[in-house]
Amino acid sequence: MNLLQVVQQLFEQYGYFVLLIGLPLDFIALPIPPGNSTLAYTGYLSFKGVLSWLPAFAAALTGAFIGVTVTYWIGHKVGMPLIERYGKWLSLKPAHVEKTRRYYDKYGEKLLLIAFFIPGIRQFLGYFIGIIRVPYRKVVIYAYAGTTLWVASFFAVGYVFGEQWEQMFMLIERNLKMFFIGLGCVAAGFLLFRWSKRAR
């Protein structure tokens, strides 16, 4: 059984509760159901009239906000103590967190608008911004805005493309991965260039 079949069965059994419970689980790093396909399928069900689009979108947005908020506060409350106590076993030291915080202060707020689209990042983003103690008002402004953009985009895939939503979803997923891999390579090359320039 593939992931889309899992999502379909969950919707048949639990309806809107899939969004209110499943999307927070996606953010907690238990992506069952997976967030992107869940949102696209929600849009498709709204297109078909199985779900009312406004309650479906509201439930999806609420579930995503819950996920961001819960993971943020987990990271904020217990993340740093865990790193101080067990970080050496994971090669993760408080100094690394401080360095990451400095990078976030320079670039991070704008990146929160697109970070939810990056494969493998969404599930850890809330913890991360909690650990480095991003003020909650900035989470509301930037992380919630990025969450809204993510929910609306994948919901629209199902709602706008209707019966062709699966093909379009697969195309977007594949291109997103390639885009961010390419972007990562460019960023790594740029940082390597700056490092070698400083070394000389």
Short mmCIF file of C-alpha atoms in Angstrom, two decimals:
data_model
loop_
_atom_site.label_atom_id
_atom_site.label_comp_id
_atom_site.label_asym_id
_atom_site.label_seq_id
_atom_site.Cartn_x
_atom_site.Cartn_y
_atom_site.Cartn_z
CA MET A 1 0.00 0.00 0.00
CA ASN A 2 1.48 3.40 -0.99
CA LEU A 3 1.26 6.60 1.00
CA LEU A 4 -1.61 8.03 -1.04
CA GLN A 5 -3.69 4.94 -0.33
CA VAL A 6 -2.96 5.37 3.38
CA VAL A 7 -4.14 8.99 3.21
CA GLN A 8 -7.31 7.99 1.35
CA GLN A 9 -8.19 5.33 3.92
CA LEU A 10 -7.60 7.72 6.80
CA PHE A 11 -9.94 10.28 5.25
CA GLU A 12 -12.60 7.65 4.72
CA GLN A 13 -12.46 6.72 8.40
CA TYR A 14 -11.82 10.04 10.15
CA GLY A 15 -12.68 12.91 7.78
CA TYR A 16 -11.64 16.35 9.01
CA PHE A 17 -9.93 14.85 12.08
CA VAL A 18 -7.16 13.61 9.78
CA LEU A 19 -6.16 17.25 9.38
CA LEU A 20 -6.49 18.23 13.03
CA ILE A 21 -4.52 15.20 14.25
CA GLY A 22 -2.48 14.04 11.26
CA LEU A 23 -0.84 17.36 10.35
CA PRO A 24 0.47 17.98 13.90
CA LEU A 25 1.95 14.46 13.78
CA ASP A 26 3.69 15.38 10.54
CA PHE A 27 5.39 18.29 12.31
CA ILE A 28 6.32 16.12 15.30
CA ALA A 29 8.32 14.00 12.80
CA LEU A 30 5.76 11.19 12.61
CA PRO A 31 4.62 11.85 9.02
CA ILE A 32 1.63 9.51 9.02
CA PRO A 33 -0.20 10.82 7.12
CA PRO A 34 2.47 12.76 5.14
CA GLY A 35 1.68 16.47 5.08
CA ASN A 36 2.10 17.35 1.40
CA SER A 37 -0.03 14.52 0.03
CA THR A 38 -2.62 14.98 2.78
CA LEU A 39 -3.11 18.63 1.84
CA ALA A 40 -3.27 17.92 -1.89
CA TYR A 41 -5.81 15.15 -1.34
CA THR A 42 -7.83 17.47 0.90
CA GLY A 43 -7.97 19.96 -1.95
CA TYR A 44 -9.10 17.20 -4.31
CA LEU A 45 -11.87 16.07 -1.94
CA SER A 46 -12.99 19.69 -1.74
CA PHE A 47 -13.00 19.87 -5.55
CA LYS A 48 -15.19 16.74 -5.63
CA GLY A 49 -17.56 18.17 -3.02
CA VAL A 50 -16.84 15.36 -0.54
CA LEU A 51 -15.52 18.00 1.86
CA SER A 52 -16.59 21.64 2.10
CA TRP A 53 -13.55 23.64 1.05
CA LEU A 54 -13.68 26.31 3.75
CA PRO A 55 -13.95 23.95 6.78
CA ALA A 56 -11.35 21.66 5.14
CA PHE A 57 -8.89 24.51 4.60
CA ALA A 58 -9.54 25.86 8.11
CA ALA A 59 -8.97 22.41 9.64
CA ALA A 60 -5.75 21.99 7.64
CA LEU A 61 -4.46 25.40 8.69
CA THR A 62 -5.40 24.77 12.33
CA GLY A 63 -3.67 21.38 12.33
CA ALA A 64 -0.52 22.86 10.81
CA PHE A 65 -0.49 25.75 13.32
CA ILE A 66 -0.86 23.24 16.16
CA GLY A 67 2.11 21.28 14.80
CA VAL A 68 4.35 24.36 14.55
CA THR A 69 3.34 25.63 17.98
CA VAL A 70 3.76 22.32 19.82
CA THR A 71 7.18 21.58 18.34
CA TYR A 72 8.32 25.18 18.96
CA TRP A 73 7.46 24.98 22.66
CA ILE A 74 9.01 21.52 23.02
CA GLY A 75 12.24 22.89 21.57
CA HIS A 76 11.97 26.05 23.65
CA LYS A 77 11.40 24.28 26.97
CA VAL A 78 13.48 21.10 26.79
CA GLY A 79 15.63 21.33 23.65
CA MET A 80 18.64 23.17 25.08
CA PRO A 81 18.80 21.17 28.35
CA LEU A 82 18.80 17.97 26.29
CA ILE A 83 21.62 19.28 24.09
CA GLU A 84 23.66 20.34 27.14
CA ARG A 85 23.21 16.92 28.70
CA TYR A 86 23.27 14.52 25.75
CA GLY A 87 24.53 16.63 22.84
CA LYS A 88 28.06 15.22 23.03
CA TRP A 89 26.72 11.81 22.01
CA LEU A 90 25.27 13.39 18.88
CA SER A 91 28.24 15.68 18.20
CA LEU A 92 25.91 18.59 18.92
CA LYS A 93 27.32 21.13 21.38
CA PRO A 94 25.87 24.37 22.78
CA ALA A 95 28.48 26.22 20.72
CA HIS A 96 26.95 24.77 17.57
CA VAL A 97 23.54 26.05 18.65
CA GLU A 98 24.97 29.51 19.26
CA LYS A 99 26.57 29.53 15.82
CA THR A 100 23.28 28.44 14.28
CA ARG A 101 21.50 31.22 16.14
CA ARG A 102 23.84 33.79 14.61
CA TYR A 103 23.12 32.46 11.12
CA TYR A 104 19.40 32.61 11.85
CA ASP A 105 19.67 36.23 13.02
CA LYS A 106 21.23 37.06 9.67
CA TYR A 107 19.11 35.02 7.25
CA GLY A 108 16.48 33.01 9.08
CA GLU A 109 13.29 35.08 9.20
CA LYS A 110 12.86 35.22 5.42
CA LEU A 111 13.81 31.56 5.08
CA LEU A 112 10.90 30.61 7.35
CA LEU A 113 8.58 31.61 4.52
CA ILE A 114 9.89 28.79 2.30
CA ALA A 115 11.38 26.31 4.79
CA PHE A 116 8.14 24.30 5.06
CA PHE A 117 8.52 23.33 1.39
CA ILE A 118 12.01 21.86 1.84
CA PRO A 119 11.92 18.04 2.05
CA GLY A 120 12.95 16.79 5.48
CA ILE A 121 13.15 20.26 7.04
CA ARG A 122 9.54 20.88 8.04
CA GLN A 123 9.55 18.06 10.60
CA PHE A 124 12.43 19.66 12.55
CA LEU A 125 11.87 23.35 11.96
CA GLY A 126 9.63 23.96 14.99
CA TYR A 127 12.08 22.27 17.35
CA PHE A 128 14.96 24.23 15.83
CA ILE A 129 13.43 27.69 16.20
CA GLY A 130 12.39 26.77 19.74
CA ILE A 131 15.89 25.63 20.71
CA ILE A 132 17.51 28.85 19.49
CA ARG A 133 14.79 30.81 21.31
CA VAL A 134 13.27 32.72 18.42
CA PRO A 135 10.74 35.10 20.03
CA TYR A 136 7.22 33.75 19.76
CA ARG A 137 5.93 36.94 18.11
CA LYS A 138 8.38 36.29 15.24
CA VAL A 139 7.15 32.71 15.04
CA VAL A 140 3.62 34.06 14.64
CA ILE A 141 4.71 36.52 11.94
CA TYR A 142 7.11 34.42 9.89
CA ALA A 143 6.59 30.73 10.72
CA TYR A 144 2.80 31.00 10.67
CA ALA A 145 3.00 32.90 7.38
CA GLY A 146 5.21 30.19 5.92
CA THR A 147 2.83 27.54 7.23
CA THR A 148 -0.13 29.30 5.60
CA LEU A 149 1.71 29.51 2.29
CA TRP A 150 2.56 25.78 2.47
CA VAL A 151 -1.01 24.73 3.33
CA ALA A 152 -2.56 26.96 0.66
CA SER A 153 -0.13 25.81 -2.04
CA PHE A 154 -0.64 22.06 -1.64
CA PHE A 155 -4.37 22.43 -0.98
CA ALA A 156 -4.58 24.33 -4.28
CA VAL A 157 -2.86 21.48 -6.13
CA GLY A 158 -5.78 19.19 -5.39
CA TYR A 159 -8.49 21.81 -5.69
CA VAL A 160 -7.32 23.47 -8.93
CA PHE A 161 -6.13 20.40 -10.86
CA GLY A 162 -8.99 18.13 -9.79
CA GLU A 163 -8.81 14.69 -11.40
CA GLN A 164 -5.21 15.36 -12.50
CA TRP A 165 -4.06 16.23 -9.00
CA GLU A 166 -1.92 13.10 -8.50
CA GLN A 167 0.12 13.66 -11.66
CA MET A 168 0.63 17.34 -10.81
CA PHE A 169 1.47 16.48 -7.20
CA MET A 170 4.15 13.97 -8.25
CA LEU A 171 5.60 16.50 -10.69
CA ILE A 172 5.78 19.21 -8.03
CA GLU A 173 7.29 16.86 -5.43
CA ARG A 174 10.00 15.73 -7.85
CA ASN A 175 10.85 19.26 -8.97
CA LEU A 176 10.87 20.60 -5.41
CA LYS A 177 13.49 18.04 -4.43
CA MET A 178 15.64 18.83 -7.45
CA PHE A 179 15.27 22.58 -6.90
CA PHE A 180 16.35 22.49 -3.27
CA ILE A 181 19.19 20.04 -3.96
CA GLY A 182 20.44 22.45 -6.61
CA LEU A 183 19.97 25.41 -4.28
CA GLY A 184 21.89 23.57 -1.56
CA CYS A 185 24.77 22.90 -3.95
CA VAL A 186 24.90 26.57 -4.96
CA ALA A 187 24.86 27.68 -1.29
CA ALA A 188 27.61 25.18 -0.40
CA GLY A 189 29.71 26.39 -3.32
CA PHE A 190 29.23 30.01 -2.28
CA LEU A 191 30.26 29.27 1.31
CA LEU A 192 33.28 27.28 0.12
CA PHE A 193 34.30 30.19 -2.12
CA ARG A 194 34.04 32.64 0.78
CA TRP A 195 36.02 30.32 3.06
CA SER A 196 38.83 29.85 0.51
CA LYS A 197 38.94 33.60 -0.12
CA ARG A 198 39.34 34.30 3.59
CA ALA A 199 41.97 31.56 3.89
CA ARG A 200 44.05 33.24 1.19
#
